[in-house]
Structure formats: C-alpha cells, structure tokens
PDB file of N, CA and C in Angstrom:
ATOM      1  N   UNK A 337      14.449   6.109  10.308  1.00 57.00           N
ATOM      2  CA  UNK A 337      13.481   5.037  10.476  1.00 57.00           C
ATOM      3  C   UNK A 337      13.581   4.049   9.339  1.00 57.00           C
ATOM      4  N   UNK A 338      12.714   3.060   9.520  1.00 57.00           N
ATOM      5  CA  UNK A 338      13.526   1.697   8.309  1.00 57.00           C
ATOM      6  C   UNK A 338      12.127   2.131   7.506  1.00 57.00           C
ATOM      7  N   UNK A 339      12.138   1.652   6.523  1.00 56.00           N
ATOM      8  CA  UNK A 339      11.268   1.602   4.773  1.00 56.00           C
ATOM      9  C   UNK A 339      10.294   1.108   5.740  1.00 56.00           C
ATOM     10  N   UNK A 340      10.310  -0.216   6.271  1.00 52.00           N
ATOM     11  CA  UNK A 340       9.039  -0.887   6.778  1.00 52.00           C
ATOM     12  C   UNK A 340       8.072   0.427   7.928  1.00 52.00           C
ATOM     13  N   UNK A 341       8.770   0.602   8.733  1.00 56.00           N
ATOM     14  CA  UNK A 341       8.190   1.666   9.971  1.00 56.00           C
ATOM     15  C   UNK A 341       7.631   2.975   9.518  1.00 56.00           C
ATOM     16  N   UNK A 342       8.351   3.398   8.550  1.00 59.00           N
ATOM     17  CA  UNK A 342       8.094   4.965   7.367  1.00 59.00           C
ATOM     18  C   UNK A 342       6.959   4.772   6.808  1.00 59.00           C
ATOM     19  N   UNK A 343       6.956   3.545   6.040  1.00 58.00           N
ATOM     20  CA  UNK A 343       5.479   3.483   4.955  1.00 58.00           C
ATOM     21  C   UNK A 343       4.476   3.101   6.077  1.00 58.00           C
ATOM     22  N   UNK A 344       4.561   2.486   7.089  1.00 56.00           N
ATOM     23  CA  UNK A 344       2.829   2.037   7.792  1.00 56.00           C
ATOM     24  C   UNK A 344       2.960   3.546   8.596  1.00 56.00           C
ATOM     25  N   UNK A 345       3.950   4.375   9.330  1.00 59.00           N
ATOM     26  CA  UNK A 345       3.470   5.367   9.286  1.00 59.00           C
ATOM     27  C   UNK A 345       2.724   6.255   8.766  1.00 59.00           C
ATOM     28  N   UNK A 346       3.372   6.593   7.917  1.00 61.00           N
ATOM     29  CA  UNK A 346       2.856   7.737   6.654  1.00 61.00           C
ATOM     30  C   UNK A 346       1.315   7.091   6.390  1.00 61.00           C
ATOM     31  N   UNK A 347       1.233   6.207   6.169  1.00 60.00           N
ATOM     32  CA  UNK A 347       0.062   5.686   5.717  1.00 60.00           C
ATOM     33  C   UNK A 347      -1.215   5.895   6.767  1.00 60.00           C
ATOM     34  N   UNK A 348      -0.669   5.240   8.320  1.00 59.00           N
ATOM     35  CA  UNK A 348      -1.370   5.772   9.519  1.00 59.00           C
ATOM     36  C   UNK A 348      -1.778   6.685  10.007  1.00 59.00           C
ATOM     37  N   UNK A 349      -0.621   8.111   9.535  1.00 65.00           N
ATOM     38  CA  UNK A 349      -1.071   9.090   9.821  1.00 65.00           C
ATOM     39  C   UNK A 349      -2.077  10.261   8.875  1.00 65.00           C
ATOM     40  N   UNK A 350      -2.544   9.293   7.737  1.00 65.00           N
ATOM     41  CA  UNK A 350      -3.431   9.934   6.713  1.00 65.00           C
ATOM     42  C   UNK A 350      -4.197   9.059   6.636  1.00 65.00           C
ATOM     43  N   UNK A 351      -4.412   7.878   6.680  1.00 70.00           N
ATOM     44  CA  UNK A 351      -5.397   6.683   6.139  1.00 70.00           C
ATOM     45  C   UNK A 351      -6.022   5.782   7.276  1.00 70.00           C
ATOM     46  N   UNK A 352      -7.108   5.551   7.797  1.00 74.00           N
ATOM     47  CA  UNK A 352      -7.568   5.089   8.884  1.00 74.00           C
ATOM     48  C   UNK A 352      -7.314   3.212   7.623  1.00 74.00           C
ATOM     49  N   UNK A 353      -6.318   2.370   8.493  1.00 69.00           N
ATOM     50  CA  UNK A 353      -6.351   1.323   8.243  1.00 69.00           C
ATOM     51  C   UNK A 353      -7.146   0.390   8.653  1.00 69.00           C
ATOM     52  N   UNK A 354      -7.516   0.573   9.619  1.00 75.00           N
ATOM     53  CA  UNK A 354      -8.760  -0.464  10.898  1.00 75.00           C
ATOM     54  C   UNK A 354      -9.206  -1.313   9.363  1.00 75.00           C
ATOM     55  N   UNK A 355      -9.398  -2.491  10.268  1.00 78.00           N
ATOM     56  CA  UNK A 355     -10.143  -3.530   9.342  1.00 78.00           C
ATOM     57  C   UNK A 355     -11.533  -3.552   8.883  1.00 78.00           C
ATOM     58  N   UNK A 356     -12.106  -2.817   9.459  1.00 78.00           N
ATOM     59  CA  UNK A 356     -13.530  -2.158   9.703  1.00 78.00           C
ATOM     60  C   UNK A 356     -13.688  -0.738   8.984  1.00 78.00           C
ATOM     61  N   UNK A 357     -12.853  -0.179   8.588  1.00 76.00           N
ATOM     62  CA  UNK A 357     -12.491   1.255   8.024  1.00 76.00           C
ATOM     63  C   UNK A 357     -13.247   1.651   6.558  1.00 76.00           C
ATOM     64  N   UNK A 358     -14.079   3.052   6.621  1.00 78.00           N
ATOM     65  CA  UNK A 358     -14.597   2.442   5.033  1.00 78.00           C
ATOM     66  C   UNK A 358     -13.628   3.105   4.384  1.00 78.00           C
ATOM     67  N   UNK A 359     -14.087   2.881   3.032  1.00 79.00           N
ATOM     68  CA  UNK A 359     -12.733   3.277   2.139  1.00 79.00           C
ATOM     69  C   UNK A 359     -12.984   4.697   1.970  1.00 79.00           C
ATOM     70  N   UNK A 360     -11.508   5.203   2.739  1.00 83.00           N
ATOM     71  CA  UNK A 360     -11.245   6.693   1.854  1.00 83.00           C
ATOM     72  C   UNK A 360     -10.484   6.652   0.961  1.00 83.00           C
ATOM     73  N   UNK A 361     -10.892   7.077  -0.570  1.00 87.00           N
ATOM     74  CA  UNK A 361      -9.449   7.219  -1.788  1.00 87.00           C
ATOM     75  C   UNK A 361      -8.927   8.283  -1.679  1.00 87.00           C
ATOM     76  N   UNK A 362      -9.683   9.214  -1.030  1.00 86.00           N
ATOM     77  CA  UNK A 362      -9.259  10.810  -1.377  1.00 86.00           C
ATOM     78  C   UNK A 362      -7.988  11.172  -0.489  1.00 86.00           C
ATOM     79  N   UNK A 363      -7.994  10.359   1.043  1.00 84.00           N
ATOM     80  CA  UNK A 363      -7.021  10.450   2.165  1.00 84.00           C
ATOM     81  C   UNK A 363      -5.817   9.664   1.371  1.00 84.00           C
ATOM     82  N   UNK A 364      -6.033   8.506   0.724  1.00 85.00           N
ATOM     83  CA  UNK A 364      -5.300   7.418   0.288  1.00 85.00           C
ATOM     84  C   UNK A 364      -4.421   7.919  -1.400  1.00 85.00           C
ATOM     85  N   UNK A 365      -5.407   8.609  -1.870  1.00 89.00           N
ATOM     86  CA  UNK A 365      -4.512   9.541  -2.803  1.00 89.00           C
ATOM     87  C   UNK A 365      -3.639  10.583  -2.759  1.00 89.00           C
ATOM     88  N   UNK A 366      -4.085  11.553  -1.852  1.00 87.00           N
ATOM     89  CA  UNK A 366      -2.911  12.009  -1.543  1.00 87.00           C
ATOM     90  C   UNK A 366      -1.965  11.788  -0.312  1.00 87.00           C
ATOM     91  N   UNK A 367      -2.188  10.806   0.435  1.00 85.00           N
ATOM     92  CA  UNK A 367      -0.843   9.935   0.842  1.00 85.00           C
ATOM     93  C   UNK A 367      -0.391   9.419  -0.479  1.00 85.00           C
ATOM     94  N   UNK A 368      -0.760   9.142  -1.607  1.00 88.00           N
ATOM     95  CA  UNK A 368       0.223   8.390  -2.539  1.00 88.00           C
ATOM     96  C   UNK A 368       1.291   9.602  -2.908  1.00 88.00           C
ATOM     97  N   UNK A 369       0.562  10.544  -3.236  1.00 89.00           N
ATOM     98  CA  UNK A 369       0.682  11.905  -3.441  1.00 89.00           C
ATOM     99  C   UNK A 369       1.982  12.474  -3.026  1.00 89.00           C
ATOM    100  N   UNK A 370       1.953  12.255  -1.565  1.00 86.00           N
ATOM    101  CA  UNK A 370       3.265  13.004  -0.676  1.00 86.00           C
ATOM    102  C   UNK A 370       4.025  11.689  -0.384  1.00 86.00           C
ATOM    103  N   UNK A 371       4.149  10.400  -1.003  1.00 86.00           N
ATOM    104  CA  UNK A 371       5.057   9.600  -1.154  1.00 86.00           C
ATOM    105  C   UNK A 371       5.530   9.339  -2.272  1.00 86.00           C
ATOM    106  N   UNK A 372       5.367  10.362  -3.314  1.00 90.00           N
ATOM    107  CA  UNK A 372       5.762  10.595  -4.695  1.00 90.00           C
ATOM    108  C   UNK A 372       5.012   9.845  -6.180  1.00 90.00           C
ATOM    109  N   UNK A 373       4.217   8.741  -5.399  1.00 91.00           N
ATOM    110  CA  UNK A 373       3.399   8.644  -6.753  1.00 91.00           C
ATOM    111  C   UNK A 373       2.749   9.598  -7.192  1.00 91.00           C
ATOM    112  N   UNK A 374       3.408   9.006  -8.799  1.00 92.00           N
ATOM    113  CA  UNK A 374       2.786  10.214  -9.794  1.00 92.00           C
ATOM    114  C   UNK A 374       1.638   9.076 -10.757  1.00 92.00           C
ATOM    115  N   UNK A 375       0.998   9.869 -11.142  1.00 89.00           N
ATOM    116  CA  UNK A 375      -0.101   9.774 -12.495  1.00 89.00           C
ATOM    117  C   UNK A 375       0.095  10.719 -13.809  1.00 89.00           C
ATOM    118  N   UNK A 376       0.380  10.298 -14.854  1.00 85.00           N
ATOM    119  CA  UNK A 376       0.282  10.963 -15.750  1.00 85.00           C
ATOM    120  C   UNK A 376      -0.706  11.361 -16.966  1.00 85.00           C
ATOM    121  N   UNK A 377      -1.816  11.824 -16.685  1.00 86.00           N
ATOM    122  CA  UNK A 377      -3.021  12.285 -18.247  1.00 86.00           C
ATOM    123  C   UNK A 377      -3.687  10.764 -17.618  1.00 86.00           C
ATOM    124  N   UNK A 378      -4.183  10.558 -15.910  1.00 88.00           N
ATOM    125  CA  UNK A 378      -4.740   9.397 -15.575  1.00 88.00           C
ATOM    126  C   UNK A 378      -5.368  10.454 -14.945  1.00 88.00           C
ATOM    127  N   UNK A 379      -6.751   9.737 -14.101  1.00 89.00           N
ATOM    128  CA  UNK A 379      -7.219  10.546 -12.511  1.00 89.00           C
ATOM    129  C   UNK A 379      -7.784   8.876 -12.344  1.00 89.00           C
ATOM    130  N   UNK A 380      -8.489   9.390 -11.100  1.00 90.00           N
ATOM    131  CA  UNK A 380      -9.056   8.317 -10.103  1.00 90.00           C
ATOM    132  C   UNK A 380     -10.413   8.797 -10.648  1.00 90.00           C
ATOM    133  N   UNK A 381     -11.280   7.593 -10.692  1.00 91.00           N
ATOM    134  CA  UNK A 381     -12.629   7.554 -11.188  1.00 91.00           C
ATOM    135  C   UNK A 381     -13.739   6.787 -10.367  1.00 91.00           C
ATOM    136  N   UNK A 382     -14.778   7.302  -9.861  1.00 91.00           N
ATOM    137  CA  UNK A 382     -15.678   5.916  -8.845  1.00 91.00           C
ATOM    138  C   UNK A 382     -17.079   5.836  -9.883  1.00 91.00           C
ATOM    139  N   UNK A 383     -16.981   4.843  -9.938  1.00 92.00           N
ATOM    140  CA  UNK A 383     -18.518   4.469 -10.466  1.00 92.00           C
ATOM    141  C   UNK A 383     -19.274   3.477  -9.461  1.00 92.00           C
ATOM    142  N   UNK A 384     -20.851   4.018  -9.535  1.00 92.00           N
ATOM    143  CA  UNK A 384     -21.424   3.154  -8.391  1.00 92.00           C
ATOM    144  C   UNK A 384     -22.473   2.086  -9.303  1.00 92.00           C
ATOM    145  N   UNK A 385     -22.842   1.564  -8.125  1.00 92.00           N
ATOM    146  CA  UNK A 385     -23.829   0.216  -8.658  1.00 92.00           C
ATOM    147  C   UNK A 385     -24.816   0.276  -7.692  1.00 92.00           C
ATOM    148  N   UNK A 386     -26.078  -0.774  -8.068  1.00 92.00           N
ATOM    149  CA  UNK A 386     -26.885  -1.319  -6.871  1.00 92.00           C
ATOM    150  C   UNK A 386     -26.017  -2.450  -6.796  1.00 92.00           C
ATOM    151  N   UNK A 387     -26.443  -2.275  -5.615  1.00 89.00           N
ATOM    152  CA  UNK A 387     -25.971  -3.559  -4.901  1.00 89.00           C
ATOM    153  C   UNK A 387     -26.611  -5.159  -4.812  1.00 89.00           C
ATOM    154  N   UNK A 388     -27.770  -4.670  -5.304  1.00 91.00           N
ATOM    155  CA  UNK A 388     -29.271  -5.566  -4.918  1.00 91.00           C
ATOM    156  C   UNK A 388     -29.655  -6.014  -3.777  1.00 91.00           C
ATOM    157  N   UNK A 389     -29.451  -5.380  -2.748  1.00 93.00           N
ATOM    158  CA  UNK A 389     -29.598  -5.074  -1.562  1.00 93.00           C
ATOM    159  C   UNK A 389     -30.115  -3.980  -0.740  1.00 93.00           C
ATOM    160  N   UNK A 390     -30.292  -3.082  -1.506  1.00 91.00           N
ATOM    161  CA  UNK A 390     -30.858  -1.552  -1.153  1.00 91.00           C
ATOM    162  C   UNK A 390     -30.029  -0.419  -1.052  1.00 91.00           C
ATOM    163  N   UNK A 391     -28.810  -1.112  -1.593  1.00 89.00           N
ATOM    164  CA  UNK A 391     -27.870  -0.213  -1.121  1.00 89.00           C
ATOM    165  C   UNK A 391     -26.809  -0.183  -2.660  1.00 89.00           C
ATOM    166  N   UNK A 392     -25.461   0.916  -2.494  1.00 88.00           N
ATOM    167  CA  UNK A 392     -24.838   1.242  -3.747  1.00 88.00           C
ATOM    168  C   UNK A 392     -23.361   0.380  -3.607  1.00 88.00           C
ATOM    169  N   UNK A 393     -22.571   0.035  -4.341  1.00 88.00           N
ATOM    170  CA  UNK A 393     -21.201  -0.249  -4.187  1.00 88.00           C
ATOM    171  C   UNK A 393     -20.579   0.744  -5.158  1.00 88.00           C
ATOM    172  N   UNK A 394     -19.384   1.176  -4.707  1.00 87.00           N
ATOM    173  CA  UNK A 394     -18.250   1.876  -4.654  1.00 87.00           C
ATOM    174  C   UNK A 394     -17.034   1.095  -5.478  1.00 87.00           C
ATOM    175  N   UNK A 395     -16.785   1.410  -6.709  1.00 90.00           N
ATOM    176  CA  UNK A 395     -15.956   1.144  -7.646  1.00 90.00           C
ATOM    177  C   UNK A 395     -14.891   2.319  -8.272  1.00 90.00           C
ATOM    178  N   UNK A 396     -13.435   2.146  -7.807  1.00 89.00           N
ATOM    179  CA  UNK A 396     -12.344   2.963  -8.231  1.00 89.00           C
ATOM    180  C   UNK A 396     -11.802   2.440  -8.936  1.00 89.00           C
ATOM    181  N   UNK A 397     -11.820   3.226 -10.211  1.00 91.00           N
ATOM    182  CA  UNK A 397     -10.611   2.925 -11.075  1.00 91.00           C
ATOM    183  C   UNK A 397      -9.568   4.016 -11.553  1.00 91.00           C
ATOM    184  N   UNK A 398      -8.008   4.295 -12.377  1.00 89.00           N
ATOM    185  CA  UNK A 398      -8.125   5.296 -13.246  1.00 89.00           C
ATOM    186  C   UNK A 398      -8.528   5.221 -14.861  1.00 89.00           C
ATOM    187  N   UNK A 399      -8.848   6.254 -15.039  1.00 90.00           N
ATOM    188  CA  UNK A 399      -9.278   6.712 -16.326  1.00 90.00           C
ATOM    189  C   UNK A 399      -8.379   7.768 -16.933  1.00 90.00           C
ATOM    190  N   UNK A 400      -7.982   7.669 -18.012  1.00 89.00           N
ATOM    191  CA  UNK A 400      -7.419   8.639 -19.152  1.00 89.00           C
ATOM    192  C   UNK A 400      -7.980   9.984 -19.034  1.00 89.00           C
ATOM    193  N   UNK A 401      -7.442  11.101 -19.105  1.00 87.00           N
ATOM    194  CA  UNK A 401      -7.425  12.379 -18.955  1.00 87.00           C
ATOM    195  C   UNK A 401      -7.432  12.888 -19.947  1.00 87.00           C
ATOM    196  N   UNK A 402      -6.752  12.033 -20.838  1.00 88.00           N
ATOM    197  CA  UNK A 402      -6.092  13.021 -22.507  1.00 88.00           C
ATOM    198  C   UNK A 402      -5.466  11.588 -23.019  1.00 88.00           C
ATOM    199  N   UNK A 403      -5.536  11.719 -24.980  1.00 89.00           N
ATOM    200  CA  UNK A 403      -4.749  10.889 -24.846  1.00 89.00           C
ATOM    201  C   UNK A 403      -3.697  10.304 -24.463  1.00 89.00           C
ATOM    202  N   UNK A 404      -3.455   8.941 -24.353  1.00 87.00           N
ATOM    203  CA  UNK A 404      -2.099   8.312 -24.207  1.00 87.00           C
ATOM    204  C   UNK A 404      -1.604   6.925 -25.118  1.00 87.00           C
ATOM    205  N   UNK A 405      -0.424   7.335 -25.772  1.00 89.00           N
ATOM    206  CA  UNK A 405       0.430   6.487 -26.559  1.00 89.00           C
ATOM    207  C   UNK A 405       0.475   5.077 -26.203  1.00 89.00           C
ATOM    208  N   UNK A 406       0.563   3.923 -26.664  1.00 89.00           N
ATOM    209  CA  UNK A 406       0.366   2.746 -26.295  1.00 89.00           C
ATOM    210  C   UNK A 406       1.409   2.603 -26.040  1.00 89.00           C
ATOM    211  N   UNK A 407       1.875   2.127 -25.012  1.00 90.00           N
ATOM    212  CA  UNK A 407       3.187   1.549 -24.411  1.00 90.00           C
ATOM    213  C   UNK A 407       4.023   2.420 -23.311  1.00 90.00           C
ATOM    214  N   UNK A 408       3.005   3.788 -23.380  1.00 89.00           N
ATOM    215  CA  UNK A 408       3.146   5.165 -22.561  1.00 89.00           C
ATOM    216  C   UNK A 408       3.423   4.745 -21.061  1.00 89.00           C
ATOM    217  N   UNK A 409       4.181   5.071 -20.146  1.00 89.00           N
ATOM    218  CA  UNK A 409       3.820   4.611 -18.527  1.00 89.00           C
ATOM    219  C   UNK A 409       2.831   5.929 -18.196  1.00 89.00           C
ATOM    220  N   UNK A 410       1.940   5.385 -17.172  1.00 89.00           N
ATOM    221  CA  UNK A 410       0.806   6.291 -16.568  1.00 89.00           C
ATOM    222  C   UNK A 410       1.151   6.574 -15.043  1.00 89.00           C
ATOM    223  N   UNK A 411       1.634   5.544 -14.610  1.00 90.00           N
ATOM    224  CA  UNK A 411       2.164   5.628 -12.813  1.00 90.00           C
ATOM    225  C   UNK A 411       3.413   5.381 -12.679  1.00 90.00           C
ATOM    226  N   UNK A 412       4.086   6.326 -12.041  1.00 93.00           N
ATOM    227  CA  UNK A 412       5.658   5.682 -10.968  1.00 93.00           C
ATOM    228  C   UNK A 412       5.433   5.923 -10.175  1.00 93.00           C
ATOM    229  N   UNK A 413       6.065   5.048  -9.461  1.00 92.00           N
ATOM    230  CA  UNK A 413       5.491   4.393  -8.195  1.00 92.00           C
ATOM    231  C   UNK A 413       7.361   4.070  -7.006  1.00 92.00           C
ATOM    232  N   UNK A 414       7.702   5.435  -6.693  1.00 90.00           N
ATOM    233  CA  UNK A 414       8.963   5.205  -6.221  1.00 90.00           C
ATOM    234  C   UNK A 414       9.041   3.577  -5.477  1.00 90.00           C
ATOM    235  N   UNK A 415      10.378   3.013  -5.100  1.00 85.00           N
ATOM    236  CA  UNK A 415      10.532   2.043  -5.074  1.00 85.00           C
ATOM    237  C   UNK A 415      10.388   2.426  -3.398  1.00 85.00           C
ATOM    238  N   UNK A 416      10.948   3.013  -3.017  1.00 81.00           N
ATOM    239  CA  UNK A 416      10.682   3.378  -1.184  1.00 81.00           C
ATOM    240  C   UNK A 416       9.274   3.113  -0.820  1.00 81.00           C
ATOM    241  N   UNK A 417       8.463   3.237  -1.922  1.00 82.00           N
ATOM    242  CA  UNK A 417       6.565   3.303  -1.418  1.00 82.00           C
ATOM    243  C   UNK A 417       5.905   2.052  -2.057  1.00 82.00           C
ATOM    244  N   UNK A 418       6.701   0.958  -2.457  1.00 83.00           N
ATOM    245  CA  UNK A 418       6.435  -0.353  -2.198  1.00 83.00           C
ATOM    246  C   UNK A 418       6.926  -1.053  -1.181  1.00 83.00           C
ATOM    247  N   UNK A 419       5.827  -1.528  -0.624  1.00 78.00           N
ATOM    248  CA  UNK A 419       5.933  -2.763   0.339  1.00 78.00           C
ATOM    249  C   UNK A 419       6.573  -4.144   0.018  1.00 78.00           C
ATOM    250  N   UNK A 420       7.613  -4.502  -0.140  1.00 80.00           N
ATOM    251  CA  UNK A 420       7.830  -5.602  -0.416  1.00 80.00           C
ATOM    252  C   UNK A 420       7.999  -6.525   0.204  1.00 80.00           C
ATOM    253  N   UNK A 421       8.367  -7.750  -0.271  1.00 80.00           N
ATOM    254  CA  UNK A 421       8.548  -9.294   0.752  1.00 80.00           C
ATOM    255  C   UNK A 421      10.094  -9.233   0.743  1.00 80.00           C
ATOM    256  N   UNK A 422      11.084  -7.670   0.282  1.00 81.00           N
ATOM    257  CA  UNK A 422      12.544  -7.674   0.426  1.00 81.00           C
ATOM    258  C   UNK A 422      12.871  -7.322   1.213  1.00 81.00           C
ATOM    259  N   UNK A 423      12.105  -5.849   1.682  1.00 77.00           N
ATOM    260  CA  UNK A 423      11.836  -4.882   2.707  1.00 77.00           C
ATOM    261  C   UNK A 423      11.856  -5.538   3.898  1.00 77.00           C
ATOM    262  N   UNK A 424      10.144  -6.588   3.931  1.00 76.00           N
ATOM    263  CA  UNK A 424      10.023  -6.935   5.085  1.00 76.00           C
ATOM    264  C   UNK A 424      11.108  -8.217   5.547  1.00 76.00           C
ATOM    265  N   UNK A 425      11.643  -8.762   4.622  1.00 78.00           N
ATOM    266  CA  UNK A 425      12.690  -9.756   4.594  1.00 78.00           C
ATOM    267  C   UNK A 425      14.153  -8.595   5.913  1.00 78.00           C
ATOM    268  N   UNK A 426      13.965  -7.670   5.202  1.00 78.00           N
ATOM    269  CA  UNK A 426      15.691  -7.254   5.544  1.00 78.00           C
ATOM    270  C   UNK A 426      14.813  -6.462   7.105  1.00 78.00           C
ATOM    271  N   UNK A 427      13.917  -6.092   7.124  1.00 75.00           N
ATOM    272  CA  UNK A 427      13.448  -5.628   8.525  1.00 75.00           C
ATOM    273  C   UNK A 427      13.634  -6.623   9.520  1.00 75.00           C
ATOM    274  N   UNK A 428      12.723  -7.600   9.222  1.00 77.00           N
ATOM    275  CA  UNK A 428      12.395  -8.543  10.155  1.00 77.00           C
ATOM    276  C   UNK A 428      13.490  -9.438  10.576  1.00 77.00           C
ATOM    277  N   UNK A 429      14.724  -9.603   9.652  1.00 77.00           N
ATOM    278  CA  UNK A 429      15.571 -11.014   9.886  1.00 77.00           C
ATOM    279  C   UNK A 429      16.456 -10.492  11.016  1.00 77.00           C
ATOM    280  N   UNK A 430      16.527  -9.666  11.375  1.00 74.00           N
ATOM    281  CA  UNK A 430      17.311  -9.355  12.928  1.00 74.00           C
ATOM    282  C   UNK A 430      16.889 -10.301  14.145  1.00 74.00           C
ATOM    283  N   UNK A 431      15.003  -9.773  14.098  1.00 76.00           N
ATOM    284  CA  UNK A 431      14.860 -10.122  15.110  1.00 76.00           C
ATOM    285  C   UNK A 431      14.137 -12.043  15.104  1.00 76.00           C
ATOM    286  N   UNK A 432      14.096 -11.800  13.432  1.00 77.00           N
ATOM    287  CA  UNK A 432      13.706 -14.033  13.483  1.00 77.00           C
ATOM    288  C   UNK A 432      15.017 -14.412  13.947  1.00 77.00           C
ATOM    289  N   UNK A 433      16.659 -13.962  13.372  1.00 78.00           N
ATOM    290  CA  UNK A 433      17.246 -14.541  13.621  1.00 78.00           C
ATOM    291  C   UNK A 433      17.542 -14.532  15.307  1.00 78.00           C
ATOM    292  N   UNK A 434      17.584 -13.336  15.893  1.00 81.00           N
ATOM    293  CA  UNK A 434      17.166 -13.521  17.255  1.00 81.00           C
ATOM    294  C   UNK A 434      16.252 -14.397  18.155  1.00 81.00           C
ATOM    295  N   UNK A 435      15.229 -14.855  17.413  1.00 80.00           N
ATOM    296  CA  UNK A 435      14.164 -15.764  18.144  1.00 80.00           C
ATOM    297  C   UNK A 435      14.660 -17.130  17.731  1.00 80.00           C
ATOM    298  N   UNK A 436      15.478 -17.856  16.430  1.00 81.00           N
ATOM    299  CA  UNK A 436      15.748 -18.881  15.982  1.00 81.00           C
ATOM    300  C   UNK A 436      17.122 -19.248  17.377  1.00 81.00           C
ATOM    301  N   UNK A 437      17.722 -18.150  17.315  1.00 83.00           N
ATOM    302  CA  UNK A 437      18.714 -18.368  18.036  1.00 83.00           C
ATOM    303  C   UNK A 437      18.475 -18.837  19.660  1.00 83.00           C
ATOM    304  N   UNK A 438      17.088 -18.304  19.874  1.00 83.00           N
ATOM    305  CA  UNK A 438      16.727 -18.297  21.771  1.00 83.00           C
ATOM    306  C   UNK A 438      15.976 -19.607  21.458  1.00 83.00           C
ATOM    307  N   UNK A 439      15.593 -20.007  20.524  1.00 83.00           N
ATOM    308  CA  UNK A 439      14.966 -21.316  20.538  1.00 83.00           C
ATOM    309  C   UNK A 439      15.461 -22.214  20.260  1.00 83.00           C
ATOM    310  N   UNK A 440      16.752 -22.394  19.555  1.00 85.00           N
ATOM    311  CA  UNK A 440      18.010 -23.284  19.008  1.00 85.00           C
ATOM    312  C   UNK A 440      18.659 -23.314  20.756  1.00 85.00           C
ATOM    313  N   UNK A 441      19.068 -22.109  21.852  1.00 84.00           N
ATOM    314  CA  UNK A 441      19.420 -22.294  23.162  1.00 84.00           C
ATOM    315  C   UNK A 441      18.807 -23.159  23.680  1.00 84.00           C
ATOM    316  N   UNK A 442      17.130 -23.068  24.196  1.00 83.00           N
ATOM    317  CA  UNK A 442      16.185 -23.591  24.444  1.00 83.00           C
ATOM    318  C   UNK A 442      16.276 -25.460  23.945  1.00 83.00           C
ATOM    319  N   UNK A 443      16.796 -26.155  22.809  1.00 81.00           N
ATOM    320  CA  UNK A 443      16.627 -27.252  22.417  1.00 81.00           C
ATOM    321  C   UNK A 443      15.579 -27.216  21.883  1.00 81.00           C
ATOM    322  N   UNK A 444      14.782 -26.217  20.885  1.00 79.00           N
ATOM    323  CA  UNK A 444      13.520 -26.421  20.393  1.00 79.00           C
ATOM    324  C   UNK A 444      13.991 -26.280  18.622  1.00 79.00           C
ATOM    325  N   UNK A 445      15.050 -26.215  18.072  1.00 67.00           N
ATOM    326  CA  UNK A 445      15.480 -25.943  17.255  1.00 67.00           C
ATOM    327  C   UNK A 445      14.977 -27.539  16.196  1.00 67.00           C
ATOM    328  N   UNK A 446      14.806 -27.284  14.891  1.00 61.00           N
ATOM    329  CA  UNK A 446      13.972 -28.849  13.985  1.00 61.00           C
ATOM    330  C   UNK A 446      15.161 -29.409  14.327  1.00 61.00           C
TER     331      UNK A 446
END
C-alpha cells in the first residue's frame, strides 16, 4: 500500500477522525505508538480550565519525566509517519497527471 493509504489507515482504524469527533489522545497515542513514535523522559499531560461557559477545556501537552539535557531530542518521529506535501505530491501526480491529460484532450487545457 502507498505511505499516503497506510497512514489514513492506521490512523482510521484506531482514531475516530469525523470532523465532529471529540478528542481521543489516549487512541491517538498509541497509534503514534505502533507507528514507531517514540518519547523519551516526556509523557502526555492534560490540564483543564473553565471555560467561562459552564463548562471545562481540555489542554495536551508533553511534560518532562526526568531530567533532560538541553539540546537532548525528546521525539522521533519515523519519516513513514509524516504526512507530507512529498508524499502526497508523489501519490497524487499519477492521477492529476491523468486528469491534466483528459482535459488538455477535451481543449480545456490554459
């Protein structure tokens, strides 16, 4: 399967994406998890708020575990489990160049 089709899988089949979806970190961490991001002497942290509305907001960050050295890395982040604009570049140009081409037939070409 291509990088592009793999990652919205994997992601789909642990992480409800819907636009409407509330946030799970815990589903969303360990999908990072079994796509090899690591954390090192980090965790995931939520702190809440009022909202001033009657209600709380939901704030994730990480936080330090133990010390760490300044200049230390805390996350790798394999390159397969970024989304990029290279990725979707080398996915997609099959089928733009396929549609440039039926529309260049067509006479709709600039």
């Amino acid at each position: 399967r291509s990088p592009l089709v793999r990652l919205h899988s994997s992601v789909a089949s642990v992480v409800s994406v819907g636009e409407d979806a509330a946030r799970d970190v815990g589903s969303m961490d360990m999908w990072a998890t079994n796509v090899g991001i690591q954390r090192d002497g980090c965790d995931l942290t939520a702190t809440y708020e009022d909202d001033g509305y009657g209600g709380m907001t939901e704030d994730w960050s990480l936080v330090t575990s133990q010390p760490i050295s300044a200049g230390s890395p805390v996350l790798f982040v394999p390159a397969d489990a970024i989304l990029s604009s290279g990725i979707i570049r080398n996915e997609l140009y099959t089928f733009l160049s396929s549609a440039e081409a039926s529309l260049t037939d067509l006479g709709m070409e600039k």
